PDB file of C-alpha atoms and ligand atoms in Angstrom:
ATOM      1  CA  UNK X   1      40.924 -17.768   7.565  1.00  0.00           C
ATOM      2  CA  UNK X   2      39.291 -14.600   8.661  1.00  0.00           C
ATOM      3  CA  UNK X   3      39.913 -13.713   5.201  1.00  0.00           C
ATOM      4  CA  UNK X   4      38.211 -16.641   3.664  1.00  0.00           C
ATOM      5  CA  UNK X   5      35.155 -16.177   6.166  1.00  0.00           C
ATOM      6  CA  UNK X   6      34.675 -12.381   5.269  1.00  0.00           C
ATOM      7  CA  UNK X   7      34.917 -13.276   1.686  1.00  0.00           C
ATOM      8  CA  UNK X   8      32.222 -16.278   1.579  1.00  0.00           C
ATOM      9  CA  UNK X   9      30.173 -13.674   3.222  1.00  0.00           C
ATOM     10  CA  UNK X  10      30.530 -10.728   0.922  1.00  0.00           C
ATOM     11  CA  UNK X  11      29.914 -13.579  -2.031  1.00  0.00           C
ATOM     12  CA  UNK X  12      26.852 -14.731  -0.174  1.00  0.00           C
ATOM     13  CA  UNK X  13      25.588 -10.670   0.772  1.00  0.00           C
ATOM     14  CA  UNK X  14      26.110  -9.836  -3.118  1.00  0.00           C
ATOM     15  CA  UNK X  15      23.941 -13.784  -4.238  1.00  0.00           C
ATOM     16  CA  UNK X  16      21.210 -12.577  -2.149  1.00  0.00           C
ATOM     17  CA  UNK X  17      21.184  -8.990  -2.169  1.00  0.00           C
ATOM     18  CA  UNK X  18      19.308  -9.115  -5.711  1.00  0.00           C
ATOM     19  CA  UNK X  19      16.757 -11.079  -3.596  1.00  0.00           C
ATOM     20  CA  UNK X  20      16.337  -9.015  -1.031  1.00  0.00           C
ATOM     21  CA  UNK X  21      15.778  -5.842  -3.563  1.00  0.00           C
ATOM     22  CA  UNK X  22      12.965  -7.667  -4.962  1.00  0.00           C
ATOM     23  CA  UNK X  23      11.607  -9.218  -1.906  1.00  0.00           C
ATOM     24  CA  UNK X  24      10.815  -6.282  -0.488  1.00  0.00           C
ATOM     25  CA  UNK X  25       8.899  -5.093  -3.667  1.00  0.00           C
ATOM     26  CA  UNK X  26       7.291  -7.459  -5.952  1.00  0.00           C
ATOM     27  CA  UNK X  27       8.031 -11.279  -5.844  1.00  0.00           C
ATOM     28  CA  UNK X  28       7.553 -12.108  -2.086  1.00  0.00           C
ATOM     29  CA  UNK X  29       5.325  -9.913  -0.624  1.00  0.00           C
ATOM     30  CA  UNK X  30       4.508 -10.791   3.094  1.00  0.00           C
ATOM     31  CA  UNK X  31       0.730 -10.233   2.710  1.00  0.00           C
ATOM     32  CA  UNK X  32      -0.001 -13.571  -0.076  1.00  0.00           C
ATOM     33  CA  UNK X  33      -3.282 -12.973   0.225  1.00  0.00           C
ATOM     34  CA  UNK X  34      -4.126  -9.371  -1.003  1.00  0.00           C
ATOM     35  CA  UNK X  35      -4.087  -9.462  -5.117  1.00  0.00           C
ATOM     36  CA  UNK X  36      -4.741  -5.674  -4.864  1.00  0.00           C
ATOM     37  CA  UNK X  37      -4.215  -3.029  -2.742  1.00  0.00           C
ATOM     38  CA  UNK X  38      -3.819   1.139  -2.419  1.00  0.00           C
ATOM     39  CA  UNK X  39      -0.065   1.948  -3.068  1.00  0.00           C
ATOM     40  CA  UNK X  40       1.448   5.646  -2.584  1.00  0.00           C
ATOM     41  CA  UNK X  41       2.431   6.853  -5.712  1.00  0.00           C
ATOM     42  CA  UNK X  42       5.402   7.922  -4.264  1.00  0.00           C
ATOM     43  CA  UNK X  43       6.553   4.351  -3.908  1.00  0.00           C
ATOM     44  CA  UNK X  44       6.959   4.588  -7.745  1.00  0.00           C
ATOM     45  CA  UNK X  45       8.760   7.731  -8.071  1.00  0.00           C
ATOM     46  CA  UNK X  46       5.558   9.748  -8.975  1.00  0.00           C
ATOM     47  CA  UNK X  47       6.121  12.373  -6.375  1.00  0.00           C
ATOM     48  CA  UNK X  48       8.359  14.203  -9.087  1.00  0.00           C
ATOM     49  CA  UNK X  49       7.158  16.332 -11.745  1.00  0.00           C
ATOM     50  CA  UNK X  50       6.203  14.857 -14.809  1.00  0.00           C
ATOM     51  CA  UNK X  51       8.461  16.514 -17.672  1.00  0.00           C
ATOM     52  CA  UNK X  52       7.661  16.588 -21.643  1.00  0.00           C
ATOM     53  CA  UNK X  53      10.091  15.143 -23.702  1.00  0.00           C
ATOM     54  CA  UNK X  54      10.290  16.222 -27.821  1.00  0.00           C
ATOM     55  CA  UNK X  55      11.647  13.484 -29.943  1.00  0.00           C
ATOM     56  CA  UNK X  56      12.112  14.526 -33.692  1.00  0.00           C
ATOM     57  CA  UNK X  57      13.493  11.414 -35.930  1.00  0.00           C
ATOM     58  CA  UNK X  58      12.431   9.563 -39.591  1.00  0.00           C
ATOM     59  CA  UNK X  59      10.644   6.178 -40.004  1.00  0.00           C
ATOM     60  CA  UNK X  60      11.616   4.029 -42.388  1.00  0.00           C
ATOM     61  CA  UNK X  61       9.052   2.143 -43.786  1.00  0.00           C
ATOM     62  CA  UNK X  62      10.773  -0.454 -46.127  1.00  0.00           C
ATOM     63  CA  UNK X  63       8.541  -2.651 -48.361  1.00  0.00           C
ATOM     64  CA  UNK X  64      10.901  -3.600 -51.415  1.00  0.00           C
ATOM     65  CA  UNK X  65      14.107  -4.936 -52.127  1.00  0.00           C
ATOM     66  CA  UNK X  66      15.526  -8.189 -50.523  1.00  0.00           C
ATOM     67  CA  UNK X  67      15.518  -7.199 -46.861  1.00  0.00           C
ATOM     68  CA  UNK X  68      11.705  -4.867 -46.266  1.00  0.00           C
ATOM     69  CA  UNK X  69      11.145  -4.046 -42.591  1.00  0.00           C
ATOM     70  CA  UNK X  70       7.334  -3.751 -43.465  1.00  0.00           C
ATOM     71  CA  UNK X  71       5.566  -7.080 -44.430  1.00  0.00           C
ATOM     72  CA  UNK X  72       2.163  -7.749 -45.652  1.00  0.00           C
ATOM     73  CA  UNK X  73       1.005 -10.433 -43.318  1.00  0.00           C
ATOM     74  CA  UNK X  74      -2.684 -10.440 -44.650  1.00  0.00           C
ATOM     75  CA  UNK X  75      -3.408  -9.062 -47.524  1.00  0.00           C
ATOM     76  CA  UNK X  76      -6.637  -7.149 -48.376  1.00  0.00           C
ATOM     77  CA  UNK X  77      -9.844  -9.672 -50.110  1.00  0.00           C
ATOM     78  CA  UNK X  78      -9.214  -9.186 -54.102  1.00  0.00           C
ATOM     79  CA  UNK X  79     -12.853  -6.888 -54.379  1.00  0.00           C
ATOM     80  CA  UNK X  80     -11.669  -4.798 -51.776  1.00  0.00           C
ATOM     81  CA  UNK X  81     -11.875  -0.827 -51.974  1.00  0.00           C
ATOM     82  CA  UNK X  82      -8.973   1.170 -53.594  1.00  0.00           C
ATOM     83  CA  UNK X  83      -7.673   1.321 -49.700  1.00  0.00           C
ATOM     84  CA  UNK X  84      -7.166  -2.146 -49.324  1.00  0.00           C
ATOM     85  CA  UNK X  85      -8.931  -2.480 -46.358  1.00  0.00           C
ATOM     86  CA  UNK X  86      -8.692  -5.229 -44.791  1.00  0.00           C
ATOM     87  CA  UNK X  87      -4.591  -5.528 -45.221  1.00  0.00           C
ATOM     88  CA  UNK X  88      -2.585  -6.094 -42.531  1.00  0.00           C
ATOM     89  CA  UNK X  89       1.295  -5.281 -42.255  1.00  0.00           C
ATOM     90  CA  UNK X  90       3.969  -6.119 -39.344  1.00  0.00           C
ATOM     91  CA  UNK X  91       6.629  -3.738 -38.824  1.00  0.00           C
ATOM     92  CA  UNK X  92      10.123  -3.638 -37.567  1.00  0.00           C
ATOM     93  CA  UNK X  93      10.875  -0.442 -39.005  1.00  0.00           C
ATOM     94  CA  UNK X  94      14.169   1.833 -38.251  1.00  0.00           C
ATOM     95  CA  UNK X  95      13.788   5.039 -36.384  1.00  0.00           C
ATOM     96  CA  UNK X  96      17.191   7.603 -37.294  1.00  0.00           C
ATOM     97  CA  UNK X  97      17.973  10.813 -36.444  1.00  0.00           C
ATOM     98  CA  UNK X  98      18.303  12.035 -39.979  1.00  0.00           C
ATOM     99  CA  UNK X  99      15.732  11.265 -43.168  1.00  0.00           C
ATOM    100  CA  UNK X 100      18.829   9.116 -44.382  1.00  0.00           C
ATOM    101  CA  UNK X 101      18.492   5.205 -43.805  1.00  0.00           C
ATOM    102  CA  UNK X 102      22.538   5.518 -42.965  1.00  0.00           C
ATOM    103  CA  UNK X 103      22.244   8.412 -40.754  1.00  0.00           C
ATOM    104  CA  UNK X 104      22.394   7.594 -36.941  1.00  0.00           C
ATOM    105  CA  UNK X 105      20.011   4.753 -35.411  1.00  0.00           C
ATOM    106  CA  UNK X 106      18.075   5.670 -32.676  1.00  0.00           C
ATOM    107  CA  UNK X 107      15.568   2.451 -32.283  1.00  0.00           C
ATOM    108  CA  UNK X 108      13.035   0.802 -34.168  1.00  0.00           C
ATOM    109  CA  UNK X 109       9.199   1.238 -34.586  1.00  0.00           C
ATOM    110  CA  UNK X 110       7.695  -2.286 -33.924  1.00  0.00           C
ATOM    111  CA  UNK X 111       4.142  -3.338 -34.382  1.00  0.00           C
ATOM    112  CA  UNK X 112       1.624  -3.764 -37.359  1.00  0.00           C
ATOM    113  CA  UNK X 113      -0.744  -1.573 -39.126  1.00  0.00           C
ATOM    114  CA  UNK X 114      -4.127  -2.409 -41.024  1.00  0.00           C
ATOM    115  CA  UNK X 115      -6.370  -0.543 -43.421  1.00  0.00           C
ATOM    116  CA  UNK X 116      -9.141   0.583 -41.062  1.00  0.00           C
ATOM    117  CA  UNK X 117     -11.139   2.451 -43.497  1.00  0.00           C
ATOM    118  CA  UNK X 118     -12.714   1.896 -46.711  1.00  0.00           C
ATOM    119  CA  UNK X 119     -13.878   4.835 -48.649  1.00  0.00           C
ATOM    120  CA  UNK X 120     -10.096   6.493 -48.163  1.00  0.00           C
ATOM    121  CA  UNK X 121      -6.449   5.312 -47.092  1.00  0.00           C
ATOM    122  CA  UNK X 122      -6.829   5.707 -43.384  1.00  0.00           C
ATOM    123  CA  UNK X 123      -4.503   2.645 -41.042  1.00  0.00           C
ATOM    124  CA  UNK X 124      -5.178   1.789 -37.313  1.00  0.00           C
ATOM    125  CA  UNK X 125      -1.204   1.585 -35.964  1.00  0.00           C
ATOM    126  CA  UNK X 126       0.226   0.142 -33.601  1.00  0.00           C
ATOM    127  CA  UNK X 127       2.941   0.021 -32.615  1.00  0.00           C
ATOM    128  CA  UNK X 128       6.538  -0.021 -30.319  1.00  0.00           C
ATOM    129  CA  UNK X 129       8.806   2.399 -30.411  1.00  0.00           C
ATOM    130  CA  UNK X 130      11.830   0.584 -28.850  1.00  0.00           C
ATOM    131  CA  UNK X 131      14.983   3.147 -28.505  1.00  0.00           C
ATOM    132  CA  UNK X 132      18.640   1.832 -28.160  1.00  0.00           C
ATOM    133  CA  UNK X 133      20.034   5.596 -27.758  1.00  0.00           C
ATOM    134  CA  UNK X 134      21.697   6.520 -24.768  1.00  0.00           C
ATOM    135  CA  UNK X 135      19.967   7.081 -21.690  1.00  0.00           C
ATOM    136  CA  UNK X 136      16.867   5.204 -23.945  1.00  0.00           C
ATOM    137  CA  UNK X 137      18.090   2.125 -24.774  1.00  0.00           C
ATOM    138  CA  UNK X 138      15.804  -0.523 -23.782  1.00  0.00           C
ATOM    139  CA  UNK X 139      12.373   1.836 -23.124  1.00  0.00           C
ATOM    140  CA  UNK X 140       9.800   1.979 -25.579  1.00  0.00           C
ATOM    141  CA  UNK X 141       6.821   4.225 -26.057  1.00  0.00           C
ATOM    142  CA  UNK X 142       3.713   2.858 -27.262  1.00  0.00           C
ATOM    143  CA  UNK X 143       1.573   4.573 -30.345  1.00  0.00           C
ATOM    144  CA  UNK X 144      -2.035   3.705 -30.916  1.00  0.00           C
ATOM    145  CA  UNK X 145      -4.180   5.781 -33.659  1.00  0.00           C
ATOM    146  CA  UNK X 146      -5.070   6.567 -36.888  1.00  0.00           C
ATOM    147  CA  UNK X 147      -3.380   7.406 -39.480  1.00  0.00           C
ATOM    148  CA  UNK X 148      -4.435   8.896 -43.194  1.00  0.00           C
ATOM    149  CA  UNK X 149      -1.530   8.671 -44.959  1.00  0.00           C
ATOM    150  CA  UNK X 150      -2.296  11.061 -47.589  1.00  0.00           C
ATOM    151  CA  UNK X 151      -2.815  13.493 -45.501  1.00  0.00           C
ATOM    152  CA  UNK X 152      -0.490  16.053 -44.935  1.00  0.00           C
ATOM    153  CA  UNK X 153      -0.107  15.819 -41.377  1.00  0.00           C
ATOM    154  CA  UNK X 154      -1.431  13.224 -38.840  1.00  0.00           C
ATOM    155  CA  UNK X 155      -1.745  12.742 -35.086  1.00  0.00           C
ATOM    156  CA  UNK X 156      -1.911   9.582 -33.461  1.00  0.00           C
ATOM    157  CA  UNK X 157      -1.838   8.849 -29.382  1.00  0.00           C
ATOM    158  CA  UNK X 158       1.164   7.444 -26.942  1.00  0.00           C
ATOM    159  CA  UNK X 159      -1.051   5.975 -24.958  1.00  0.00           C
ATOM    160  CA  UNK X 160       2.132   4.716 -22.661  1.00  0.00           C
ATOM    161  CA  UNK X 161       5.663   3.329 -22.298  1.00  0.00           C
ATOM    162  CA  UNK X 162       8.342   1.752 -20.425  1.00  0.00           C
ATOM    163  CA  UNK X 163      11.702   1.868 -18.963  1.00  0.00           C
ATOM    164  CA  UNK X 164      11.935   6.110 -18.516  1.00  0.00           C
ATOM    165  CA  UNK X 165       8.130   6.399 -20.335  1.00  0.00           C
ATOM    166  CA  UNK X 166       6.797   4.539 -17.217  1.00  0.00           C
ATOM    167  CA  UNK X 167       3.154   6.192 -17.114  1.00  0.00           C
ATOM    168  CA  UNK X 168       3.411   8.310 -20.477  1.00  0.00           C
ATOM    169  CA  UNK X 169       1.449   9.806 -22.513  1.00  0.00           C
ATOM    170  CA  UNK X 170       1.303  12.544 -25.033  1.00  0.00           C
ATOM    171  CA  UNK X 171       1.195  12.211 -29.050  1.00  0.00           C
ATOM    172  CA  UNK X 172       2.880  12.111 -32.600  1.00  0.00           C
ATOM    173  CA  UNK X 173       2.386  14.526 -35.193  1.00  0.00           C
ATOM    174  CA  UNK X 174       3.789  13.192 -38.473  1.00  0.00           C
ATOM    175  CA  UNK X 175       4.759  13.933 -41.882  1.00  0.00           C
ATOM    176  CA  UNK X 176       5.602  12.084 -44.948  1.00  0.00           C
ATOM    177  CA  UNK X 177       9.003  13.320 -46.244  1.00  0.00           C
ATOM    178  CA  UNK X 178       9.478  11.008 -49.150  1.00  0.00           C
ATOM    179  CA  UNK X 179       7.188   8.445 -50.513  1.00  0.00           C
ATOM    180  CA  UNK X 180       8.597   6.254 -53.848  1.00  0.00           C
ATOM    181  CA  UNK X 181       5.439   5.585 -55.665  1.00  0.00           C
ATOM    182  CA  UNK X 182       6.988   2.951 -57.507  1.00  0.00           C
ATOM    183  CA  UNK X 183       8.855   0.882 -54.647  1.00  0.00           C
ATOM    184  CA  UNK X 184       6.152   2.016 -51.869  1.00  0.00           C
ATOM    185  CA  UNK X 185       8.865   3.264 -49.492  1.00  0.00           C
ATOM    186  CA  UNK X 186       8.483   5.797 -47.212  1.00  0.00           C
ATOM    187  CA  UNK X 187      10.283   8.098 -44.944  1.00  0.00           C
ATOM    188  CA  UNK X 188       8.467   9.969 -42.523  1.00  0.00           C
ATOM    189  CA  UNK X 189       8.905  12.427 -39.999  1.00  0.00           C
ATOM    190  CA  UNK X 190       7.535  11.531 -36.769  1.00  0.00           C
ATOM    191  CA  UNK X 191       7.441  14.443 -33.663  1.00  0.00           C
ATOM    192  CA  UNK X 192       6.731  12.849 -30.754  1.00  0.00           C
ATOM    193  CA  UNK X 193       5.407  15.026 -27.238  1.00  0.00           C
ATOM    194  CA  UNK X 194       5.370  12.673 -24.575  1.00  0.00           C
ATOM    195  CA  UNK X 195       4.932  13.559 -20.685  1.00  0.00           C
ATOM    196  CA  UNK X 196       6.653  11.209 -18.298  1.00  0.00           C
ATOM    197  CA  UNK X 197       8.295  11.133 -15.040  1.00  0.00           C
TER     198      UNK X 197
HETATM  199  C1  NAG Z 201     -16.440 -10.006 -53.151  1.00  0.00           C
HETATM  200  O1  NAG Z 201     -17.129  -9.671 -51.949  1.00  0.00           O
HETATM  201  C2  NAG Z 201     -18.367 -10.305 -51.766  1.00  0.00           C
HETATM  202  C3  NAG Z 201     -18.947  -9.811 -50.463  1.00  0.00           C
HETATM  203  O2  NAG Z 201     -19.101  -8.439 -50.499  1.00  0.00           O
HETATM  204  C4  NAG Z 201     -18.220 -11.825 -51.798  1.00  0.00           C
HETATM  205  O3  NAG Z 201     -19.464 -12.427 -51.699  1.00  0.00           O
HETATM  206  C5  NAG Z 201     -17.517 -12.253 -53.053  1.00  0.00           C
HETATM  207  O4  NAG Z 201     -17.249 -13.634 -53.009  1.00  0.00           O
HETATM  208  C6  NAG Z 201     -16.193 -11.482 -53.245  1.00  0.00           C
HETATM  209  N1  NAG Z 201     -15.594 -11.823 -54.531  1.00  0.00           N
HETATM  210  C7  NAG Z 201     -14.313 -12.154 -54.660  1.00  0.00           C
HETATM  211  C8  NAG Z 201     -13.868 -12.444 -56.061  1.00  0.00           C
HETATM  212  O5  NAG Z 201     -13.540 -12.176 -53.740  1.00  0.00           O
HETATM  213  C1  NAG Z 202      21.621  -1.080 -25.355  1.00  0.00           C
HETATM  214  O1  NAG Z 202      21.469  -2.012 -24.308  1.00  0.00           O
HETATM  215  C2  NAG Z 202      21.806  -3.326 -24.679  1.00  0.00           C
HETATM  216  C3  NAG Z 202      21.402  -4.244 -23.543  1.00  0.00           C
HETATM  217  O2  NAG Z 202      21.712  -3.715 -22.299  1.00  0.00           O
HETATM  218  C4  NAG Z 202      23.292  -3.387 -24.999  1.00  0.00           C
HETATM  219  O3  NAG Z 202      23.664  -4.690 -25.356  1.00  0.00           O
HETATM  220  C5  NAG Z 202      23.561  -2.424 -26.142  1.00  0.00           C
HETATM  221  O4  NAG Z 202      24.933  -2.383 -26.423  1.00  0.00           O
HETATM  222  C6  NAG Z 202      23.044  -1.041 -25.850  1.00  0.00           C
HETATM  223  N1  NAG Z 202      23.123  -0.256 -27.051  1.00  0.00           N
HETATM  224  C7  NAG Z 202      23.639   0.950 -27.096  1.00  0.00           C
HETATM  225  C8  NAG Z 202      23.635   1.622 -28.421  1.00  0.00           C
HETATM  226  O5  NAG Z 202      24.114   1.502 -26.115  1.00  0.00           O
END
């Protein structure tokens, strides 16, 4: 019996524990009324020092065959410029650790980009870097910038993050490394600087 007992109660400690953790937190806060207040950052883990992570892997930005990861989803008005601006494209393209599609996955860039510019090839990205790699998985970063694609090398904002990039920022610098003219594929090296806690 005493058995039973102490077991019903570790089963009913371990049902509401979860509760408890975010009771005291987010969902049930005693004080209804405030919608804002003052916290202490170091409620939030922001009393240690912010580090900079490097992250050096390819995008894959797959427009033809059977299965692209980069759709048109609006395409440019027929008298538009030579940069098709006006075009929008959604993305759910793979991030790997070498320029090889079959090298190793590390997460996926998801977002869009658009043709932002109209007297040269310049896109407005955005987009989600969402890594499955160890210690990653299930964080993202965020990108936000512009992006001249002829250009040799371009630089574009993290403007934040989540999971580990809680509160990051920092930026890419990237590079094509192959572009198909005649499929429109392209691999591209992205170096990523992002400060985060
Ligand atoms: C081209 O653009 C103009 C506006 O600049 C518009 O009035 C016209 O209908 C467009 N023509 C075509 C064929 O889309
Ligand atoms: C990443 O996390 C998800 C969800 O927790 C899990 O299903 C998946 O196996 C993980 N992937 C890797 C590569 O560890």
């Amino acid at each position: 019996m005493g058995t039973t007992s102490s077991l019903s109660f570790f089963t009913l400690f371990l049902l509401l524990s979860p509760c408890f953790a975010i009771s005291t937190d987010e969902s049930t806060r005693e004080n209804h009324k405030t919608f804002a207040r003052v916290l202490n950052p170091n409620k939030l883990g922001l009393f240690r020092k912010e580090k900079l992570s490097h992250f050096r892997f390819y995008w894959h930005d797959i427009v033809s065959g059977r299965n692209p990861s980069s759709v048109i989803v609006v395409q440019p008005p027929s008298n538009a410029s030579k940069s098709s601006f006006g075009m929008v494209a959604m993305i759910d393209d793979p991030l790997t650790e070498g320029p090889e599609l079959s090298s190793k996955l590390i997460g996926k860039a998801q977002g869009f980009y658009a043709s932002a510019a109209q007297q040269e090839v310049g896109l407005i990205m955005a987009m989600n870097f969402a890594f499955i790699e160890g210690k990653y998985n299930g964080s993202t970063i965020t990108v936000l910038g512009r992006n001249t694609v002829f250009s040799k090398v371009r630089e574009m904002p993290v403007i934040g993050g989540s999971g580990l990039f809680r509160f990051a920022r920092g930026y890419v610098r990237v590079r094509t490394h192959t572009f198909t003219p005649n499929t429109g594929d392209a691999i591209v090296l992205y170096n990523a600087y992002v400060l985060h806690y």
